[in-house]
JSON list of C-alpha atoms in Angstrom, two decimals:
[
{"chain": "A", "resi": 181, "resn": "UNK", "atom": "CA", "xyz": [204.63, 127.86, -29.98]},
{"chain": "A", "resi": 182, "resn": "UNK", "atom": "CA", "xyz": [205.84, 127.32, -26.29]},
{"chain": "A", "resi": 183, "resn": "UNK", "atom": "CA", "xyz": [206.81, 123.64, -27.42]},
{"chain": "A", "resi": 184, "resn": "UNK", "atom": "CA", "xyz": [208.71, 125.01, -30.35]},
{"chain": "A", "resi": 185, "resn": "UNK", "atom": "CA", "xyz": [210.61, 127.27, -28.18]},
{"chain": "A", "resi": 186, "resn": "UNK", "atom": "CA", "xyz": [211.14, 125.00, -25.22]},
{"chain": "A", "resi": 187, "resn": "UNK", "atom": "CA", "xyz": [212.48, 122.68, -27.99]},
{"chain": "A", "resi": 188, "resn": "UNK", "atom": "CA", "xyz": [215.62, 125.06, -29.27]},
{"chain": "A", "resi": 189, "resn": "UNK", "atom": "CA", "xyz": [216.32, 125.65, -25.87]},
{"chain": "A", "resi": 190, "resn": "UNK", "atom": "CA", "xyz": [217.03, 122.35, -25.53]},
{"chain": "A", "resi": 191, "resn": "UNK", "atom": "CA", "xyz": [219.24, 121.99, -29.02]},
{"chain": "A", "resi": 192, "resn": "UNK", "atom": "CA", "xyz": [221.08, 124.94, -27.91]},
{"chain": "A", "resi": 193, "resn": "UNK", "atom": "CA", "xyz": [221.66, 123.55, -24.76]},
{"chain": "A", "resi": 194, "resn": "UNK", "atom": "CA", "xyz": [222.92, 120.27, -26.02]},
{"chain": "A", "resi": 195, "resn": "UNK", "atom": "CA", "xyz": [223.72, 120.13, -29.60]},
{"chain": "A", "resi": 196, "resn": "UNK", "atom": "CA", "xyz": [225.16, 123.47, -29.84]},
{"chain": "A", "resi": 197, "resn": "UNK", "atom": "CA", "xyz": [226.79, 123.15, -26.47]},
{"chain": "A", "resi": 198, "resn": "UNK", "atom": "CA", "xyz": [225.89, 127.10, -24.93]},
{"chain": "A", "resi": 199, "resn": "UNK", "atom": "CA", "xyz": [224.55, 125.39, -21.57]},
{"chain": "A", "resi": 200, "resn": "UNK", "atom": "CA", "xyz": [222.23, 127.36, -19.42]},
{"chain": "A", "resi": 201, "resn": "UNK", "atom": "CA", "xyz": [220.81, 130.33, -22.12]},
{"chain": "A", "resi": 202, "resn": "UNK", "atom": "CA", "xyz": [218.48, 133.29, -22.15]},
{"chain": "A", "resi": 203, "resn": "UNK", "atom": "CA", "xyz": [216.18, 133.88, -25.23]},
{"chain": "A", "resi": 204, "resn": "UNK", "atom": "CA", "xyz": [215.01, 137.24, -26.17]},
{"chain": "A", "resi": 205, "resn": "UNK", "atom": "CA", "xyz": [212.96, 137.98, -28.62]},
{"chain": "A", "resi": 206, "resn": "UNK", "atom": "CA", "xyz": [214.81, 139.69, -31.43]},
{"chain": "A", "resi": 207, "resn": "UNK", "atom": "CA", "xyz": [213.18, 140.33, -34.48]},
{"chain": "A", "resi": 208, "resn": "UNK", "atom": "CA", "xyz": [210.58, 139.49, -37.19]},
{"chain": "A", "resi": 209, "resn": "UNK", "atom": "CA", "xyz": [209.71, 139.24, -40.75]},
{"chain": "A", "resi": 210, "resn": "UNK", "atom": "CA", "xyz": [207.22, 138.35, -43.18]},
{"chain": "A", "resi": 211, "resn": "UNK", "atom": "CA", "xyz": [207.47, 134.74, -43.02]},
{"chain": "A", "resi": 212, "resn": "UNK", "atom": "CA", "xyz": [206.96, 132.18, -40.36]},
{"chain": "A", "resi": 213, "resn": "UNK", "atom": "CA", "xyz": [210.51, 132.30, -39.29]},
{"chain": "A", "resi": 214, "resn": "UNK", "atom": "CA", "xyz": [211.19, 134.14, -35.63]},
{"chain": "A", "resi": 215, "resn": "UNK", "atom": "CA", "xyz": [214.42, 135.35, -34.22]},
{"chain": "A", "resi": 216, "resn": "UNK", "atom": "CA", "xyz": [215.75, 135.19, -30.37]},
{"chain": "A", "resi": 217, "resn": "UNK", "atom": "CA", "xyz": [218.95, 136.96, -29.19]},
{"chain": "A", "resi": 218, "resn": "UNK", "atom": "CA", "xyz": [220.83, 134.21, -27.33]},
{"chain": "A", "resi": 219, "resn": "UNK", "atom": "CA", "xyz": [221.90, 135.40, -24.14]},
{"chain": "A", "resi": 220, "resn": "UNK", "atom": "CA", "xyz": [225.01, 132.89, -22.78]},
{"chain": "A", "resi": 221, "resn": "UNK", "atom": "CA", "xyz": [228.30, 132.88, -20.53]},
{"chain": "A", "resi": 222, "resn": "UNK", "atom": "CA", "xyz": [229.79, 134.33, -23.72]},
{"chain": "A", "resi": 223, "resn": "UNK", "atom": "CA", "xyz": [227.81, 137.25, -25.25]},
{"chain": "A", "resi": 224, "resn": "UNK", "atom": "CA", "xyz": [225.30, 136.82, -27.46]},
{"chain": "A", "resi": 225, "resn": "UNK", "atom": "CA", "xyz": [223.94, 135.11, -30.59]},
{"chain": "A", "resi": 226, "resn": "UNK", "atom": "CA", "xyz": [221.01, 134.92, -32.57]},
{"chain": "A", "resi": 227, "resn": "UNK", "atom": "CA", "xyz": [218.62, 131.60, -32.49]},
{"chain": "A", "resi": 228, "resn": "UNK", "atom": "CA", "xyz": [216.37, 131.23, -35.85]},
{"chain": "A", "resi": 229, "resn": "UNK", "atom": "CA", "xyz": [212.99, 129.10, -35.49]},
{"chain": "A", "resi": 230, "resn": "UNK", "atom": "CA", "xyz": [212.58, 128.12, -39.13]},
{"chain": "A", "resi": 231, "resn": "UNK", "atom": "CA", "xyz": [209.49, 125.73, -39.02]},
{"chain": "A", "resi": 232, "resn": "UNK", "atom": "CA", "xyz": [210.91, 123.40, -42.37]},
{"chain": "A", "resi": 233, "resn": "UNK", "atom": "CA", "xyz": [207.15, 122.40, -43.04]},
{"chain": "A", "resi": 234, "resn": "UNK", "atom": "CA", "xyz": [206.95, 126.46, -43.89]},
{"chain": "A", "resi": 235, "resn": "UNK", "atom": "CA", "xyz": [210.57, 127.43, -44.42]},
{"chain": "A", "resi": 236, "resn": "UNK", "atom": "CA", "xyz": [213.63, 125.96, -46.34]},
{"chain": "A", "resi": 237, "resn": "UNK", "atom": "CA", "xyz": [216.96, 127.53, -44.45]},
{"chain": "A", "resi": 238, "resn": "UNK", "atom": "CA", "xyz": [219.24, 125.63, -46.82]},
{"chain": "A", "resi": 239, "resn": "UNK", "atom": "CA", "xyz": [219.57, 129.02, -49.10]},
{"chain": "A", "resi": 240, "resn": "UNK", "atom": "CA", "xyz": [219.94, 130.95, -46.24]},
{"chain": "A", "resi": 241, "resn": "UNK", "atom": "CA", "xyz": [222.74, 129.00, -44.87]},
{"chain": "A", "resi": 242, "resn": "UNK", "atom": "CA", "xyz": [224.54, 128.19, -48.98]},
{"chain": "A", "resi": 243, "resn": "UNK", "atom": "CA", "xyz": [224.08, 132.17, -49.67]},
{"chain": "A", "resi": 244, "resn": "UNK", "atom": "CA", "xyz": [225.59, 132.94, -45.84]},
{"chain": "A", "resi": 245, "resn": "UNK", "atom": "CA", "xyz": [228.32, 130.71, -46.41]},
{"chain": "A", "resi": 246, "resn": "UNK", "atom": "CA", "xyz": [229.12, 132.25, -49.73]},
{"chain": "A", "resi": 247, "resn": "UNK", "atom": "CA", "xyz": [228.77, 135.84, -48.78]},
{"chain": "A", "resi": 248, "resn": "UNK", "atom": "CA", "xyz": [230.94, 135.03, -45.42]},
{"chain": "A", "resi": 249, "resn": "UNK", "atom": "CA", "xyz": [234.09, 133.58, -48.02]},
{"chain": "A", "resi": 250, "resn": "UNK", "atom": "CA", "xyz": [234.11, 136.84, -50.07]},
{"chain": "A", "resi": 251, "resn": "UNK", "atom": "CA", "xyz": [234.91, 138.73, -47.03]},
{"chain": "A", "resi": 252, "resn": "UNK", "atom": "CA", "xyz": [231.00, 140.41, -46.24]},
{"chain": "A", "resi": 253, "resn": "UNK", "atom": "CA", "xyz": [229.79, 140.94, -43.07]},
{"chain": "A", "resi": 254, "resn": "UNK", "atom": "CA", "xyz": [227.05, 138.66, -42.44]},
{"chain": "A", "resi": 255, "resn": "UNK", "atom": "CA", "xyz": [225.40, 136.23, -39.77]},
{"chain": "A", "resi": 256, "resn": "UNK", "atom": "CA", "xyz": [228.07, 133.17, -39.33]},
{"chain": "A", "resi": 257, "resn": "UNK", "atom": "CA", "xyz": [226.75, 129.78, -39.34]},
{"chain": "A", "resi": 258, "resn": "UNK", "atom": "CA", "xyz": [227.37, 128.45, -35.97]},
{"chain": "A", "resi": 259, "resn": "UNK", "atom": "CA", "xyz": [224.82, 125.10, -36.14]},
{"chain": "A", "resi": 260, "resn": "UNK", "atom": "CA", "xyz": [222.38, 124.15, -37.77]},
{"chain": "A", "resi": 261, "resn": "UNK", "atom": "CA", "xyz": [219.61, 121.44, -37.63]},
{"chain": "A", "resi": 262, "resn": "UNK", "atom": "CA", "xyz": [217.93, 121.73, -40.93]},
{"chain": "A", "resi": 263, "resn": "UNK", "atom": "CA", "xyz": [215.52, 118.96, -39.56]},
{"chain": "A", "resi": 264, "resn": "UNK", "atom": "CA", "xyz": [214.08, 120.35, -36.93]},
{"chain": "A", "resi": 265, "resn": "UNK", "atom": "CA", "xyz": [214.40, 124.12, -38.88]},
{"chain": "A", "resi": 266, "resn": "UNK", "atom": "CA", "xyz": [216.97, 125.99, -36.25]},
{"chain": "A", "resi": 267, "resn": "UNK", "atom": "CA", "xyz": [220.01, 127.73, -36.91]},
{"chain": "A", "resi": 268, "resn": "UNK", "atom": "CA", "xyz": [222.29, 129.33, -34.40]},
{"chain": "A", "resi": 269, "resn": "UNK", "atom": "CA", "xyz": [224.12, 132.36, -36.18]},
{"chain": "A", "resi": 270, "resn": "UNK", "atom": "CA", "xyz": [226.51, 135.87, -35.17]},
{"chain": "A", "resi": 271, "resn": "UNK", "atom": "CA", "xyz": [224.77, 138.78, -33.74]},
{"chain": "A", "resi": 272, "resn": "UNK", "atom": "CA", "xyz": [224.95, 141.84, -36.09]},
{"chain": "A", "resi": 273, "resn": "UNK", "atom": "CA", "xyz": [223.30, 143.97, -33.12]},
{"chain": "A", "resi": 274, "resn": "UNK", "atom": "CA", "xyz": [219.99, 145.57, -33.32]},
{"chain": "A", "resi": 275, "resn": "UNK", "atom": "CA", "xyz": [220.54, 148.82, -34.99]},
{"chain": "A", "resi": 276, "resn": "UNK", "atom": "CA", "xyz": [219.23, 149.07, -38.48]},
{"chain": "A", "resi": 277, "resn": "UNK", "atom": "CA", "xyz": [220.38, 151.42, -41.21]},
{"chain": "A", "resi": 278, "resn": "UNK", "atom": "CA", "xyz": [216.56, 153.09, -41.59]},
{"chain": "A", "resi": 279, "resn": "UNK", "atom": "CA", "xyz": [217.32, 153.60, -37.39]},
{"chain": "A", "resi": 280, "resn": "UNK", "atom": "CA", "xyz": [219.97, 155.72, -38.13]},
{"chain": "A", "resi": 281, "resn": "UNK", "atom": "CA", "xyz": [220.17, 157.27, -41.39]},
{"chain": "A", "resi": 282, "resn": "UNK", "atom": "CA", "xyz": [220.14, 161.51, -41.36]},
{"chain": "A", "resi": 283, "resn": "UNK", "atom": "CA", "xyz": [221.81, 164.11, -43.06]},
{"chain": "A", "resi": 284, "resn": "UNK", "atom": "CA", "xyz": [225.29, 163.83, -40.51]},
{"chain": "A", "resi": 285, "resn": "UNK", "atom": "CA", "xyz": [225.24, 160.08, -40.99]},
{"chain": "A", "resi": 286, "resn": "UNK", "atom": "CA", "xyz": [224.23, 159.63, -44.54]},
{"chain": "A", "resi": 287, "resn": "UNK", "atom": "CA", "xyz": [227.70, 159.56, -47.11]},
{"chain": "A", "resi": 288, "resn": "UNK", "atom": "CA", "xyz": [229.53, 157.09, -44.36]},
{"chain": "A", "resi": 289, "resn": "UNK", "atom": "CA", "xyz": [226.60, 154.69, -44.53]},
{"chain": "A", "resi": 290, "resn": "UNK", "atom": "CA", "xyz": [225.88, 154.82, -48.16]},
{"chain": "A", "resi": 291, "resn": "UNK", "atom": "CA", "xyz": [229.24, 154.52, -48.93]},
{"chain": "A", "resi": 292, "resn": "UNK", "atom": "CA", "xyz": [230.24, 151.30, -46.92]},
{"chain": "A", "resi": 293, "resn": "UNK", "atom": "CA", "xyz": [226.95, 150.05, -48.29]},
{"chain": "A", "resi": 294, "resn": "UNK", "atom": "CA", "xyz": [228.17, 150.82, -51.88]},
{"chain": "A", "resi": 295, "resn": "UNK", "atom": "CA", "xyz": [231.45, 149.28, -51.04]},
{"chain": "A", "resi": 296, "resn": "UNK", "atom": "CA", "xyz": [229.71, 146.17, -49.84]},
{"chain": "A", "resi": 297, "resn": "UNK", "atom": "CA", "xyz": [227.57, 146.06, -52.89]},
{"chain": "A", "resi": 298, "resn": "UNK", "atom": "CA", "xyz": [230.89, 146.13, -54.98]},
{"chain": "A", "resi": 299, "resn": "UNK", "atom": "CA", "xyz": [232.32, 142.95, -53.14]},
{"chain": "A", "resi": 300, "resn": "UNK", "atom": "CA", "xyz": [229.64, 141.48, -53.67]},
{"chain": "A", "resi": 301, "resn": "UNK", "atom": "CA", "xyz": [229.30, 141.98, -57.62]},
{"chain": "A", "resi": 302, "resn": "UNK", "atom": "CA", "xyz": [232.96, 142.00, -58.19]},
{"chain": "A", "resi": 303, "resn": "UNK", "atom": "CA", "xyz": [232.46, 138.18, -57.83]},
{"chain": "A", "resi": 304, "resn": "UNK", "atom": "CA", "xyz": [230.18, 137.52, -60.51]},
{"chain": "A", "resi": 305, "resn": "UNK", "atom": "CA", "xyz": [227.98, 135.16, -59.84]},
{"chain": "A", "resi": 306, "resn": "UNK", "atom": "CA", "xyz": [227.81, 132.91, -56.41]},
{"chain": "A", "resi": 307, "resn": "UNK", "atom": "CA", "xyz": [227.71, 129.66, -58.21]},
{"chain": "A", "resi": 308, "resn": "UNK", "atom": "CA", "xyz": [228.30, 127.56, -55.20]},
{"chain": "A", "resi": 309, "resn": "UNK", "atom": "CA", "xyz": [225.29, 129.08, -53.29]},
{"chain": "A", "resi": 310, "resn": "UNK", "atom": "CA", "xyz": [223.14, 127.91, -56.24]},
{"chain": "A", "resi": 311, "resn": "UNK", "atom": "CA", "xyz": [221.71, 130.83, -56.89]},
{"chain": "A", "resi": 312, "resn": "UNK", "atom": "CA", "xyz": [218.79, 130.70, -59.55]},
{"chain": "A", "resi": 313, "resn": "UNK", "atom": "CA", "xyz": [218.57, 133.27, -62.37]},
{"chain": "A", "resi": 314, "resn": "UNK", "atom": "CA", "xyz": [216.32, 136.05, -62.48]},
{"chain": "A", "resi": 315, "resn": "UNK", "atom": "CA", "xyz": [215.10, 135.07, -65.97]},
{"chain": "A", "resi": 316, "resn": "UNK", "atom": "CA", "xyz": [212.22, 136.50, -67.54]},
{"chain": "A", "resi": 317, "resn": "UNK", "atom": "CA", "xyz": [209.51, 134.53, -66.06]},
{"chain": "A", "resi": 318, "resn": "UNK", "atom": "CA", "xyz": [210.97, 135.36, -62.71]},
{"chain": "A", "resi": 319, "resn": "UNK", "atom": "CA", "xyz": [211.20, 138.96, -63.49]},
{"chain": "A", "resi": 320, "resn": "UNK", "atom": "CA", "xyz": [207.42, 139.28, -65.17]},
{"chain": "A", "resi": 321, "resn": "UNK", "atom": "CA", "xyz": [206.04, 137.70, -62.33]},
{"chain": "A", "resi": 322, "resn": "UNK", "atom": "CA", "xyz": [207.16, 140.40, -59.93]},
{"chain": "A", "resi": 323, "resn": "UNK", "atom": "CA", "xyz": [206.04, 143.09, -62.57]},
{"chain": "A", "resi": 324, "resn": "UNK", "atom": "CA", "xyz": [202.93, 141.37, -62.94]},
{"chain": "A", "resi": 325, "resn": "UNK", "atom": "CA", "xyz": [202.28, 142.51, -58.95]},
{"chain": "A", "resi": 326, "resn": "UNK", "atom": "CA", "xyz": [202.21, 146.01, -59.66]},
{"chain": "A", "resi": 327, "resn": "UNK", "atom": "CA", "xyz": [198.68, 145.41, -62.00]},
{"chain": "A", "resi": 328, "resn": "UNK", "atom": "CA", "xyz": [197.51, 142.69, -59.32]},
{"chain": "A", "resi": 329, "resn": "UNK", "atom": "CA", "xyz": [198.19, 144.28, -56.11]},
{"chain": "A", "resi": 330, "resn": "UNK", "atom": "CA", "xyz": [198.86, 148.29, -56.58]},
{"chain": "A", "resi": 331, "resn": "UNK", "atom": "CA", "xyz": [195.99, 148.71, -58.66]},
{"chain": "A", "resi": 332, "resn": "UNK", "atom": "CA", "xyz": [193.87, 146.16, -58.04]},
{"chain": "A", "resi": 333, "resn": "UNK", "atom": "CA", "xyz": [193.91, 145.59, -54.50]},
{"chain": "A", "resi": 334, "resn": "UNK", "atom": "CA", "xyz": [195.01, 148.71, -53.38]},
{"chain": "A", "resi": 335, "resn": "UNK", "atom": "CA", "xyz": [193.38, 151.01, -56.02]},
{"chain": "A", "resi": 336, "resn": "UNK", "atom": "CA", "xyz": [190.31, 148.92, -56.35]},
{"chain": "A", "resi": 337, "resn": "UNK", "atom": "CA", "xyz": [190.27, 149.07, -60.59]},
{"chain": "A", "resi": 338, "resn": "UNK", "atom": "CA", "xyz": [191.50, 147.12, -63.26]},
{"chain": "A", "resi": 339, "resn": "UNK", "atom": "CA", "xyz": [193.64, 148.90, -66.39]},
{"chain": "A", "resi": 340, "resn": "UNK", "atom": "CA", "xyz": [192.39, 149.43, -69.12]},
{"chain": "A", "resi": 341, "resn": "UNK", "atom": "CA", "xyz": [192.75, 148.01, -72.59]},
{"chain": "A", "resi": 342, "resn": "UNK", "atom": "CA", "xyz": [194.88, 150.97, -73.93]},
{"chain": "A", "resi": 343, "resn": "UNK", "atom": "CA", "xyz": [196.64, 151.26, -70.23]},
{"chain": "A", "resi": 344, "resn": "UNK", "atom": "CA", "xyz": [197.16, 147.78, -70.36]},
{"chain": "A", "resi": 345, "resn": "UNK", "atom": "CA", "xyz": [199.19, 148.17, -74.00]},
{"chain": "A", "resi": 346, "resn": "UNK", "atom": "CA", "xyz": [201.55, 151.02, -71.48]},
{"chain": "A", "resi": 347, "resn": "UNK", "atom": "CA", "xyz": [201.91, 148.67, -69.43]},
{"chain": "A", "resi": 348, "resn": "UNK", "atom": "CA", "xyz": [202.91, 145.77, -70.96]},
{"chain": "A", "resi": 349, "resn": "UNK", "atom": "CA", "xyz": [205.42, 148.34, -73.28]},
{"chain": "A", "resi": 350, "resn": "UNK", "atom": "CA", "xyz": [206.72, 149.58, -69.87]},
{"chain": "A", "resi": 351, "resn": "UNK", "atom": "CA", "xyz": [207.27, 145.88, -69.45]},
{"chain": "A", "resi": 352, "resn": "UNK", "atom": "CA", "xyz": [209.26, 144.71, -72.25]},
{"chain": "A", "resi": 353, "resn": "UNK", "atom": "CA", "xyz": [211.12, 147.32, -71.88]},
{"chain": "A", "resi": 354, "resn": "UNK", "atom": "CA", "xyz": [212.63, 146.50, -68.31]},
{"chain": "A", "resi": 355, "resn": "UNK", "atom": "CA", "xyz": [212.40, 142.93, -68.84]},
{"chain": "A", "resi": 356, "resn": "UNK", "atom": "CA", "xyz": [214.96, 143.60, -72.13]},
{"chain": "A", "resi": 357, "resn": "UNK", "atom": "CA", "xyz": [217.06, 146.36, -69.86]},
{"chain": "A", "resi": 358, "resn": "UNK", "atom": "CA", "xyz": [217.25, 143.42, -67.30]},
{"chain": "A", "resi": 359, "resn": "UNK", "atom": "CA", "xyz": [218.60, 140.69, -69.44]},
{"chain": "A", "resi": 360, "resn": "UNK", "atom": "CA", "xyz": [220.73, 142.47, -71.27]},
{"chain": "A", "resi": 361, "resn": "UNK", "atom": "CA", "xyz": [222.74, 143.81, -68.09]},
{"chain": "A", "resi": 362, "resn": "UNK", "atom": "CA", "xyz": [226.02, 142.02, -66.34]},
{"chain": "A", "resi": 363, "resn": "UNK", "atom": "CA", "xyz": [224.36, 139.16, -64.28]},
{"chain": "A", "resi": 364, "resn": "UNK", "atom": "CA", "xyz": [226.00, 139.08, -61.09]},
{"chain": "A", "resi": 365, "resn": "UNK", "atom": "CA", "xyz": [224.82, 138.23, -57.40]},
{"chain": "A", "resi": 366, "resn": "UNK", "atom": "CA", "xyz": [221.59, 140.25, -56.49]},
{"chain": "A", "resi": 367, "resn": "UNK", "atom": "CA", "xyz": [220.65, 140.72, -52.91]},
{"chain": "A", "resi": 368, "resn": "UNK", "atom": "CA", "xyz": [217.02, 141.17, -54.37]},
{"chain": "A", "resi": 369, "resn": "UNK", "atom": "CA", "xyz": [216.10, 143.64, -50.66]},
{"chain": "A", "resi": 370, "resn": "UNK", "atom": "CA", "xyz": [219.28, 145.45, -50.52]},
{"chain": "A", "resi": 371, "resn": "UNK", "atom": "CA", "xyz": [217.94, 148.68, -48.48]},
{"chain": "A", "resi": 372, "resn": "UNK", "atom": "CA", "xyz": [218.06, 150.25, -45.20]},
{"chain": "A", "resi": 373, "resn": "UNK", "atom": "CA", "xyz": [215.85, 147.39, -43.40]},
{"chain": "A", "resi": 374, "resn": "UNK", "atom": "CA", "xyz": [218.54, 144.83, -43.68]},
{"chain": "A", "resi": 375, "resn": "UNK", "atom": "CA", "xyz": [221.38, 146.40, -43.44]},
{"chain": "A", "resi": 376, "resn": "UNK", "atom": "CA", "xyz": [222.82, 146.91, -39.82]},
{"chain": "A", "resi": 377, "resn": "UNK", "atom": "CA", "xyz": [225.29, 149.48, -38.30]},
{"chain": "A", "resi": 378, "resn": "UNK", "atom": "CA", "xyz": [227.80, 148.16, -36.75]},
{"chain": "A", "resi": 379, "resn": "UNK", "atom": "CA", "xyz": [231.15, 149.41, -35.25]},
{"chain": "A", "resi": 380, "resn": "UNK", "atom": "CA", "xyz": [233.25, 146.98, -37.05]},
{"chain": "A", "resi": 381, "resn": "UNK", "atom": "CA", "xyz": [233.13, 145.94, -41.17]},
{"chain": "A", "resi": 382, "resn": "UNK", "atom": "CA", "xyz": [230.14, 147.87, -41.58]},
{"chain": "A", "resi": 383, "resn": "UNK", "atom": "CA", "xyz": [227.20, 147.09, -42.96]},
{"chain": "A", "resi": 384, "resn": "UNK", "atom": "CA", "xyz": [225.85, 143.91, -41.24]},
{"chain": "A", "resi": 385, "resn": "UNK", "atom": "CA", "xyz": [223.57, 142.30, -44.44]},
{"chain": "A", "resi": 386, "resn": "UNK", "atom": "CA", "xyz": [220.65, 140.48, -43.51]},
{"chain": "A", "resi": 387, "resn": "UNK", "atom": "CA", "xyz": [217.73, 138.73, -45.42]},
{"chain": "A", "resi": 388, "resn": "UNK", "atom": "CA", "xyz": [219.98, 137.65, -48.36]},
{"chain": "A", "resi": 389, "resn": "UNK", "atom": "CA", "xyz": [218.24, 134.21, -48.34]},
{"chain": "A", "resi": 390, "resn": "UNK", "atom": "CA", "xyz": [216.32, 135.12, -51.73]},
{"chain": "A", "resi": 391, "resn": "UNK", "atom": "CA", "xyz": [219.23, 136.03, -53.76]},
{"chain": "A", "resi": 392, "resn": "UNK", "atom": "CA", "xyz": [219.47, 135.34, -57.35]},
{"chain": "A", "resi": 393, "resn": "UNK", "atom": "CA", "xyz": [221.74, 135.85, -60.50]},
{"chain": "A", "resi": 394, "resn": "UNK", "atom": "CA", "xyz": [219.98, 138.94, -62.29]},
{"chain": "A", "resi": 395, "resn": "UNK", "atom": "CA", "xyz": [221.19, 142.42, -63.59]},
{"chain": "A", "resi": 396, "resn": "UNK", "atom": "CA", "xyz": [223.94, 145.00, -61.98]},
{"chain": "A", "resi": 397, "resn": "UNK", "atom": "CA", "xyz": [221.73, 147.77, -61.51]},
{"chain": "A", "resi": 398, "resn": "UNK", "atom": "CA", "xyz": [219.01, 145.71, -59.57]},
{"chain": "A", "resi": 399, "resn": "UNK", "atom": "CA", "xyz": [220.43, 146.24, -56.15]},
{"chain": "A", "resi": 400, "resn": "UNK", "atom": "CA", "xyz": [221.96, 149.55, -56.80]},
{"chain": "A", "resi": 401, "resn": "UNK", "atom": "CA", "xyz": [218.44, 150.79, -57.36]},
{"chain": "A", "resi": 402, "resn": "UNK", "atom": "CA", "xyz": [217.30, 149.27, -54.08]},
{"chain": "A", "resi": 403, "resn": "UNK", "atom": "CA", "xyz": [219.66, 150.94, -52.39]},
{"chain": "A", "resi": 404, "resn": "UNK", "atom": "CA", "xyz": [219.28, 154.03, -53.43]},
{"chain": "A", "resi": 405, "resn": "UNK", "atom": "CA", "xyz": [215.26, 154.35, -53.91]},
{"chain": "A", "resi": 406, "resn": "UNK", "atom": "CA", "xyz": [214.50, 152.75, -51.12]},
{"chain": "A", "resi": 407, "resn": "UNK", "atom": "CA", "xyz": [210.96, 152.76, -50.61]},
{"chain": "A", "resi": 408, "resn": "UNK", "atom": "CA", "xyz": [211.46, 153.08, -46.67]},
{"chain": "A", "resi": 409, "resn": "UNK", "atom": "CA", "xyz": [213.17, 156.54, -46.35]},
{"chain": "A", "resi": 410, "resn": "UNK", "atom": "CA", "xyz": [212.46, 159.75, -48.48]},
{"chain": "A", "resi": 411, "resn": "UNK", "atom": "CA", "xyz": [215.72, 162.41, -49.30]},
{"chain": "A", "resi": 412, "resn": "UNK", "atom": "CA", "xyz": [215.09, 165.93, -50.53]},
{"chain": "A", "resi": 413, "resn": "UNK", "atom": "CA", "xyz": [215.11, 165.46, -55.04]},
{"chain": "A", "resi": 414, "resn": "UNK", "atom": "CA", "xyz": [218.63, 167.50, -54.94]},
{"chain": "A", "resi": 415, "resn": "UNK", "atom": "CA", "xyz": [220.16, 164.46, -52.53]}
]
């Protein structure tokens, strides 16, 4: 780990030119990349340590790229050494959406979030960021976690034969609702964990690096029942 780290100081130091630099840890997710605020003579940025034997950061960096051109507020691409797996990107700040989010605060942030959703779909699909479909394998195999890991890992049982027959109905029945939607560009984790509040062009979006062409209602629904914060039923 230390030799990792001692080697993006030096590639920020040389090959993206910030000199003498500070790095703070910044963030993490569930993945093997880590995150250091990049303290320099001017401001700050935010260094990515993307092993590549573990992570691609080509999609992040084509979906970025994309997202940046249609006028959304996300990291900017400042370097990149896709060899090595470190990226050198914009500082939305450190205050997430779930950080903030109460009844004074709520319509403002929903509603820029809404707007940025809009943008985003008003496009159609990001062809240039090569974007895969969410196609019915894709979309099965996510369904097919709710059997494997709610109820069998968390529950401890297995469905079943007649609650296996629901199931599979409650199945077809999205998978058909999904495919027969508007495909457009789908964040895929469009809630209050990766979107940041910031001052200016709010929200910051984050985490965008799994996007995929799939159905208009996807994100909306990700957005609004997010699993990470609970409003009264009424709300």
């Amino acid at each position: 780990m230390m030799q990792r780290l001692e080697q993006l100081r030096h590639w920020l130091q040389q090959a993206a030119g910030l000199g003498e630099v500070s790095l703070v840890p910044a963030s993490a997710d569930a993945s093997f990349r880590r995150y250091f605020r990049v303290q320099h003579a001017g401001g700050t940025l935010i260094a990515v340590d993307a092993p590549p034997e573990h992570e691609d950061s080509r999609p992040f960096v084509a979906v970025a790229r994309a997202l940046h051109t249609i006028g959304l507020n996300v990291p900017e691409i400042h370097a990149v050494d896709f060899d090595r797996g470190f990226l050198l990107v914009s500082d939305l700040g450190s205050t997430l959406y779930l950080d903030v989010l109460d009844e004074s605060r709520v319509e403002r942030l929903y509603g820029d979030a809404l707007g940025a959703l809009l943008v985003m779909q008003a496009h159609g699909p990001l062809t240039d960021a090569g974007l895969p479909p969410y196609d019915n394998d894709r979309l099965l195999a996510e369904l097919e976690l709710f059997p494997e890991w709610f109820l069998g890992r968390h529950l401890g049982r297995s469905p079943t034969d007649a609650e296996r027959e629901v199931i599979d109905a409650a199945f077809e029945l999205l998978l058909t609702s999904a495919l027969e939607q508007p495909q457009v560009t789908v964040h895929r984790d469009y809630h209050s964990r990766n979107l940041m509040w910031v001052d200016d062009h709010n929200p910051g979006i984050l985490d965008f690096q799994d996007a995929v062409v799939g159905p208009v209602t996807y994100d909306l629904v990700s957005l609004l029942r997010d699993c990470y914060i609970r409003w009264p039923r009424d709300r």
